[in-house]
Short mmCIF file of C-alpha atoms in Angstrom, two decimals:
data_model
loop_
_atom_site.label_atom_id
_atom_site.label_comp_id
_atom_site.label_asym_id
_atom_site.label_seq_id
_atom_site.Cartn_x
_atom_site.Cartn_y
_atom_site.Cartn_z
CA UNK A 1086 0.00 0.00 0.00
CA UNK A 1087 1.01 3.26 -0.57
CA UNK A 1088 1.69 6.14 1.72
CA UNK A 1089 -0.84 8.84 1.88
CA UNK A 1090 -0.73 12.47 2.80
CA UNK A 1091 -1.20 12.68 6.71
CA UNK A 1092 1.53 9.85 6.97
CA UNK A 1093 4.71 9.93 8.34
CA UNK A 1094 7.55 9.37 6.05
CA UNK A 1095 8.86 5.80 6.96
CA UNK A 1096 12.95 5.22 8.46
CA UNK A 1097 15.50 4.97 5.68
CA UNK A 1098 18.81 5.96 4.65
CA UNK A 1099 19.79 8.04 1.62
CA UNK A 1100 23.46 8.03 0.45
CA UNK A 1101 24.65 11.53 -0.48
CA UNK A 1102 27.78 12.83 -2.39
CA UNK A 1103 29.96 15.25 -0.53
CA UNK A 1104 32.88 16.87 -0.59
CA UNK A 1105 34.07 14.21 1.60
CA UNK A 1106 32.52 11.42 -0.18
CA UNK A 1107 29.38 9.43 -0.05
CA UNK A 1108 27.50 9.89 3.03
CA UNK A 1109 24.72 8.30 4.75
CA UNK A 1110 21.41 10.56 5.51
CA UNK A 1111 18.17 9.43 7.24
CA UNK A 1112 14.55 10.57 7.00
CA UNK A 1113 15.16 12.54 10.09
CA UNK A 1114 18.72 14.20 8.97
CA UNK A 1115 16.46 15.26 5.62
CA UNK A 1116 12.91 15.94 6.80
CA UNK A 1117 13.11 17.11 10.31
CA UNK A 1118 11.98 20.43 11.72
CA UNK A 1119 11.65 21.57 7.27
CA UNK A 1120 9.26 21.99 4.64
CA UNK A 1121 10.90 19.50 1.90
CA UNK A 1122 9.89 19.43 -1.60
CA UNK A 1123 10.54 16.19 -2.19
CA UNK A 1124 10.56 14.27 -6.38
CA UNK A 1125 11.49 11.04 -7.11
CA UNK A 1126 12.19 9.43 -10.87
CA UNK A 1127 12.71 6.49 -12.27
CA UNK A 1128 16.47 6.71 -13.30
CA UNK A 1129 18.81 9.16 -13.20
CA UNK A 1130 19.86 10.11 -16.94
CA UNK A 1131 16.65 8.77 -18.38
CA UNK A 1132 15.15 11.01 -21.07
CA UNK A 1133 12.36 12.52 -19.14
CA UNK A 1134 14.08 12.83 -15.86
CA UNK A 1135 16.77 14.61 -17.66
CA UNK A 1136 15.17 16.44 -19.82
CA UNK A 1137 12.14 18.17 -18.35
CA UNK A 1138 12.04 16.74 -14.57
CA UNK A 1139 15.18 17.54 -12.79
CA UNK A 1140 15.47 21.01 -14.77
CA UNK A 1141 12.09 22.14 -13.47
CA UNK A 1142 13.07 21.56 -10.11
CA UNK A 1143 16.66 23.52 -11.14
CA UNK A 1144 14.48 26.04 -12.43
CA UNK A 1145 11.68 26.88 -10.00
CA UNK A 1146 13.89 26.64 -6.93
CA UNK A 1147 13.56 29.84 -6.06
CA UNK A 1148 10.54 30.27 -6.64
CA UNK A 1149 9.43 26.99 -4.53
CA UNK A 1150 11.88 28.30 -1.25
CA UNK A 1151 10.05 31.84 -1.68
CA UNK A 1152 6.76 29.87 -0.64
CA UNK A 1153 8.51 28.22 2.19
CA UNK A 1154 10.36 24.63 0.68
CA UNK A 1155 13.19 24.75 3.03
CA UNK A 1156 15.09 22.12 0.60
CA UNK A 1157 14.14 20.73 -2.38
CA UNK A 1158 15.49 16.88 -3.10
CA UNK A 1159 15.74 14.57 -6.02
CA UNK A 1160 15.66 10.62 -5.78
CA UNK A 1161 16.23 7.66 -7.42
CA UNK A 1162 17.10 4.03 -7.04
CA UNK A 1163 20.91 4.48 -8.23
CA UNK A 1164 23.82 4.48 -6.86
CA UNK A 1165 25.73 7.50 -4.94
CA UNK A 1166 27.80 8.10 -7.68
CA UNK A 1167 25.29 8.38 -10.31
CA UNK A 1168 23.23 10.99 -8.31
CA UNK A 1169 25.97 12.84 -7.63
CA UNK A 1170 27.56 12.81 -11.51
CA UNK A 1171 23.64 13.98 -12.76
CA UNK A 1172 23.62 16.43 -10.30
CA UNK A 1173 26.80 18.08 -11.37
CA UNK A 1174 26.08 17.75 -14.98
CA UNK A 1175 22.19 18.92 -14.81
CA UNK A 1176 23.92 21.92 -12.33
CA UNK A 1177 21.86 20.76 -9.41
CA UNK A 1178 23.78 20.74 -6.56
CA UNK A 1179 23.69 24.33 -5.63
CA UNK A 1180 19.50 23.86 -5.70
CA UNK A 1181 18.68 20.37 -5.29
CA UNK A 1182 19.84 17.35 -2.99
CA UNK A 1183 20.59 13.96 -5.07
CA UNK A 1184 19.98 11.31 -2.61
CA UNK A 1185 20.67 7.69 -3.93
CA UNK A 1186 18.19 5.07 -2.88
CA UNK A 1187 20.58 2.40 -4.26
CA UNK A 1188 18.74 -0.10 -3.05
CA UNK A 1189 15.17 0.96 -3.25
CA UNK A 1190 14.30 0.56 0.32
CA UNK A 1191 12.91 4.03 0.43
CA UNK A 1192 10.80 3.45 -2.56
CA UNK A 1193 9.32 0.03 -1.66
CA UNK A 1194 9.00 1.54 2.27
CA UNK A 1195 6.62 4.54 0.97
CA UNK A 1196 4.94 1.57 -1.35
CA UNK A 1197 5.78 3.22 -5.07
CA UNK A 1198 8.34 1.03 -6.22
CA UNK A 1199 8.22 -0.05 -9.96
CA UNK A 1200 9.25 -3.02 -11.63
CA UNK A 1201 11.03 -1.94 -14.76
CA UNK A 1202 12.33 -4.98 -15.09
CA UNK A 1203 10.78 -4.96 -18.79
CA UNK A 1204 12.47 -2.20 -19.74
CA UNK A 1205 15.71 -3.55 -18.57
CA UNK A 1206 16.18 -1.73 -15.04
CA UNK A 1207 14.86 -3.82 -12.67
CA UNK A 1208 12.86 -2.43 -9.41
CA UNK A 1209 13.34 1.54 -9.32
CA UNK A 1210 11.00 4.17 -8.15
CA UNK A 1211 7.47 5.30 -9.43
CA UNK A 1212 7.86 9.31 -10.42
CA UNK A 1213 5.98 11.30 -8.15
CA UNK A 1214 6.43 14.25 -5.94
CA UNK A 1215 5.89 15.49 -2.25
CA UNK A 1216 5.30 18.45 -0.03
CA UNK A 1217 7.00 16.63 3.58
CA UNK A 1218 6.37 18.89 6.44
CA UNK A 1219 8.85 17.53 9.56
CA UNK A 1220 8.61 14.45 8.34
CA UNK A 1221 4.82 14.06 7.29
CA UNK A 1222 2.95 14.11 4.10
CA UNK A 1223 1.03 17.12 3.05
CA UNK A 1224 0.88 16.69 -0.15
CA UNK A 1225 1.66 13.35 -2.82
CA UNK A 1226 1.67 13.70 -6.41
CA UNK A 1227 2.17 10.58 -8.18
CA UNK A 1228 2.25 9.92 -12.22
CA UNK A 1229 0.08 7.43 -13.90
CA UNK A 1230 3.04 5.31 -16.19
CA UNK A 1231 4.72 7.07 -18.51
CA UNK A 1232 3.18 10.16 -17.73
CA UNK A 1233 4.75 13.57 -16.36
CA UNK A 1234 1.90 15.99 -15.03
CA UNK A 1235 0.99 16.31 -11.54
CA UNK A 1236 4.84 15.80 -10.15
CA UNK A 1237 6.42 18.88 -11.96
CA UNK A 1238 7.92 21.74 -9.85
CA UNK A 1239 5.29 23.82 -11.69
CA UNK A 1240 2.44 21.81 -10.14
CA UNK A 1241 4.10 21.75 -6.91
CA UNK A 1242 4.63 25.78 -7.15
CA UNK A 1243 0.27 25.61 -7.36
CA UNK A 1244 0.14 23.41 -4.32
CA UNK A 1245 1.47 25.90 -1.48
#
């Protein structure tokens, strides 16, 4: 089942690049005590994430921390290294968190995993989007397959 908005966002650990490396970051090191405008995609580097996802997010940043977003963070079931290679290359890091969920426990734990096994990727994340307020769910935006509508930054931006 998936979460719902009024829940609280289940335990897990991100991995984060850093200056100093990869580093491990929990629901309560992202979420607590802030208003988090939270995305997740499919794959990193995949055309839509690239192309229109991510950059909205890059975009609107501003825009979404002028009505309150204390952060703003990207995720994906890759690996640290990926997120933090897209990140640099999309020009992220200055405006939005890449947090790794190698393994997809976040994604299964929150109940939108995705078996893309068909497509050659095996389990990754459903796309969607979320307003988190210290750690609960105010708001949960998630795409019918293949389809990118209700978890842009623009839709979020109509949302607060």
């Amino acid at each position: 089942m998936s979460i719902k908005v009024g829940d609280k966002l289940p335990e897990a650990t991100f991995m984060e690049m850093t200056e100093d490396g990869p580093q491990p970051r929990t629901t309560a090191d992202v979420f607590g005590g802030k208003t988090v405008a939270l995305f997740a995609v499919p794959g990193a580097y995949t055309p839509t994430c690239s192309a229109r996802h991510l950059p909205g997010f890059v975009d609107k940043a501003g825009d979404l921390k002028a009505k309150g977003v204390d952060d703003i963070v990207c995720t994906s079931v890759n690996d640290v290294f990926v997120m933090g290679a897209w990140g640099k290359d999309a020009d992220a890091n200055e405006s939005v968190r890449m947090l790794a969920d190698g393994n997809g426990a976040f994604a299964k734990a929150v109940g939108l995993e995705l078996d893309a096994s068909g497509f050659g990727m095996g389990q990754r994340s459903q796309r969607y989007s979320m307003i988190v307020k210290d750690g609960v769910v105010s708001e949960l935006n998630v795409e019918d397959g293949g389809e990118f509508k209700v978890s842009s930054a623009d839709y979020m931006l109509n949302q607060l």
